[in-house]
CSV table of C-alpha atoms in Angstrom, one decimal:
chain,number,residue,atom,x,y,z
A,229,UNK,CA,-0.2,0.8,0.0
A,230,UNK,CA,3.3,1.7,0.1
A,231,UNK,CA,2.1,3.5,-4.0
A,232,UNK,CA,1.0,7.7,-4.7
A,233,UNK,CA,-1.9,7.9,-3.9
A,234,UNK,CA,-4.0,8.2,-7.4
A,235,UNK,CA,-2.5,4.6,-8.0
A,236,UNK,CA,-3.5,3.8,-5.2
A,237,UNK,CA,-6.7,4.8,-5.8
A,238,UNK,CA,-7.4,3.3,-9.3
A,239,UNK,CA,-5.5,-0.5,-7.8
A,240,UNK,CA,-8.1,-0.7,-5.4
A,241,UNK,CA,-11.1,0.4,-7.8
A,242,UNK,CA,-10.0,-2.9,-9.5
A,243,UNK,CA,-12.6,-5.8,-8.8
A,244,UNK,CA,-10.3,-8.9,-8.6
A,245,UNK,CA,-8.1,-7.1,-6.3
A,246,UNK,CA,-9.9,-5.3,-3.8
A,247,UNK,CA,-11.7,-9.2,-3.3
A,248,UNK,CA,-8.7,-10.3,-2.7
A,249,UNK,CA,-7.1,-7.6,0.0
A,250,UNK,CA,-10.8,-7.8,1.9
A,251,UNK,CA,-10.4,-11.8,2.5
A,252,UNK,CA,-6.6,-10.6,3.5
A,253,UNK,CA,-7.0,-8.8,5.5
A,254,UNK,CA,-10.3,-10.7,6.7
A,255,UNK,CA,-8.2,-13.3,7.7
A,256,UNK,CA,-5.3,-11.6,9.2
A,257,UNK,CA,-7.4,-10.1,12.1
A,258,UNK,CA,-9.3,-13.7,12.7
A,259,UNK,CA,-10.4,-13.3,16.4
A,260,UNK,CA,-9.4,-15.9,18.5
A,261,UNK,CA,-12.0,-17.4,20.2
A,262,UNK,CA,-10.0,-20.7,21.8
A,263,UNK,CA,-10.8,-19.4,25.8
A,264,UNK,CA,-14.1,-18.6,25.8
A,265,UNK,CA,-16.1,-21.1,26.6
A,266,UNK,CA,-20.4,-20.9,26.7
A,267,UNK,CA,-21.0,-24.0,29.7
A,268,UNK,CA,-19.3,-21.9,32.2
A,269,UNK,CA,-17.9,-24.1,35.6
A,270,UNK,CA,-19.3,-21.1,37.7
A,271,UNK,CA,-22.9,-19.5,35.7
A,272,UNK,CA,-22.4,-16.3,38.5
A,273,UNK,CA,-19.8,-14.9,38.3
A,274,UNK,CA,-19.3,-13.4,42.3
A,275,UNK,CA,-18.2,-9.2,42.5
A,276,UNK,CA,-16.1,-9.8,45.5
A,277,UNK,CA,-13.5,-11.3,42.8
A,278,UNK,CA,-10.6,-9.1,41.2
A,279,UNK,CA,-11.6,-8.4,37.3
A,280,UNK,CA,-8.8,-7.9,35.1
A,281,UNK,CA,-9.4,-5.4,33.3
A,282,UNK,CA,-5.9,-4.6,32.0
A,283,UNK,CA,-6.4,-7.4,29.4
A,284,UNK,CA,-7.7,-6.2,26.1
A,285,UNK,CA,-11.7,-7.7,25.6
A,286,UNK,CA,-11.0,-9.5,22.8
A,287,UNK,CA,-7.5,-11.3,21.5
A,288,UNK,CA,-6.5,-11.9,18.0
A,289,UNK,CA,-4.9,-14.6,16.6
A,290,UNK,CA,-2.4,-13.2,14.4
A,291,UNK,CA,-2.5,-9.6,15.1
A,292,UNK,CA,-1.2,-10.3,19.0
A,293,UNK,CA,1.3,-8.0,19.9
A,294,UNK,CA,0.0,-3.9,19.7
A,295,UNK,CA,2.4,-3.6,17.1
A,296,UNK,CA,0.4,-5.7,14.4
A,297,UNK,CA,-2.4,-4.4,15.7
A,298,UNK,CA,-1.8,-0.4,14.9
A,299,UNK,CA,-0.5,-2.0,11.6
A,300,UNK,CA,-3.5,-4.0,10.5
A,301,UNK,CA,-5.6,-0.5,11.6
A,302,UNK,CA,-2.5,2.0,9.5
A,303,UNK,CA,-4.0,-0.4,6.9
A,304,UNK,CA,-7.6,0.3,7.1
A,305,UNK,CA,-7.4,3.9,7.4
A,306,UNK,CA,-5.0,4.3,4.2
A,307,UNK,CA,-8.1,2.9,2.7
A,308,UNK,CA,-10.4,5.2,4.1
A,309,UNK,CA,-8.5,8.0,3.0
A,310,UNK,CA,-7.0,7.0,-0.8
A,311,UNK,CA,-9.4,4.7,-1.5
A,312,UNK,CA,-13.2,5.4,-2.8
A,313,UNK,CA,-15.4,4.1,0.8
A,314,UNK,CA,-18.2,3.1,-0.4
A,315,UNK,CA,-16.4,1.1,-2.8
A,316,UNK,CA,-15.1,-0.6,0.0
A,317,UNK,CA,-18.2,-0.8,2.2
A,318,UNK,CA,-20.2,-1.6,-0.4
A,319,UNK,CA,-17.5,-5.1,-1.0
A,320,UNK,CA,-16.9,-5.2,2.8
A,321,UNK,CA,-21.2,-5.8,2.8
A,322,UNK,CA,-20.5,-8.6,-0.1
A,323,UNK,CA,-18.4,-9.7,1.5
A,324,UNK,CA,-20.5,-10.4,4.7
A,325,UNK,CA,-23.2,-12.0,2.5
A,326,UNK,CA,-20.5,-13.7,0.0
A,327,UNK,CA,-18.8,-15.5,3.0
A,328,UNK,CA,-20.6,-15.4,6.4
A,329,UNK,CA,-18.2,-17.5,8.7
A,330,UNK,CA,-16.4,-14.2,8.3
A,331,UNK,CA,-19.1,-12.1,9.1
A,332,UNK,CA,-17.6,-10.6,12.9
A,333,UNK,CA,-13.6,-9.9,11.8
A,334,UNK,CA,-15.1,-8.2,8.3
A,335,UNK,CA,-17.4,-6.0,11.0
A,336,UNK,CA,-14.8,-5.5,12.8
A,337,UNK,CA,-12.6,-4.7,9.2
A,338,UNK,CA,-15.2,-2.2,8.3
A,339,UNK,CA,-15.2,-0.4,12.3
A,340,UNK,CA,-11.7,0.0,11.6
A,341,UNK,CA,-12.4,1.6,8.3
A,342,UNK,CA,-15.2,3.8,8.8
A,343,UNK,CA,-14.4,5.0,12.6
A,344,UNK,CA,-10.4,5.3,11.2
A,345,UNK,CA,-9.1,3.5,13.6
A,346,UNK,CA,-8.9,6.2,15.7
A,347,UNK,CA,-10.0,4.7,19.0
A,348,UNK,CA,-7.6,1.8,19.7
A,349,UNK,CA,-9.7,-0.4,21.8
A,350,UNK,CA,-6.7,-2.7,22.7
A,351,UNK,CA,-5.3,0.0,24.8
A,352,UNK,CA,-5.0,-1.3,28.8
A,353,UNK,CA,-7.4,0.6,30.7
A,354,UNK,CA,-6.2,2.8,33.8
């Protein structure tokens, strides 16, 4: 994505290239759900237990460091600034329809692109 702005906008108008790029971004932003269980041993949370607020609420499989997540957000910001936002959003909504297994990741990408990644949800709360 280090092309000049006008070249990048032209390249992103290519349907197959945009589709491959968005699929790759969806795979990169895959959520790690290995620590999530619907049936836990205790279904009621104790009020007095210490809740760990320093850990992020979501974990990504492949972006396991804040630097990698920042790069993903930077790519989404470049897409927002240099490409036609209507084309990007329309392509992502088409991907939700054609790839329902990646719906959560595509919605995360939509949030990063449209929201600009301004709010870093992976920051620790103090």
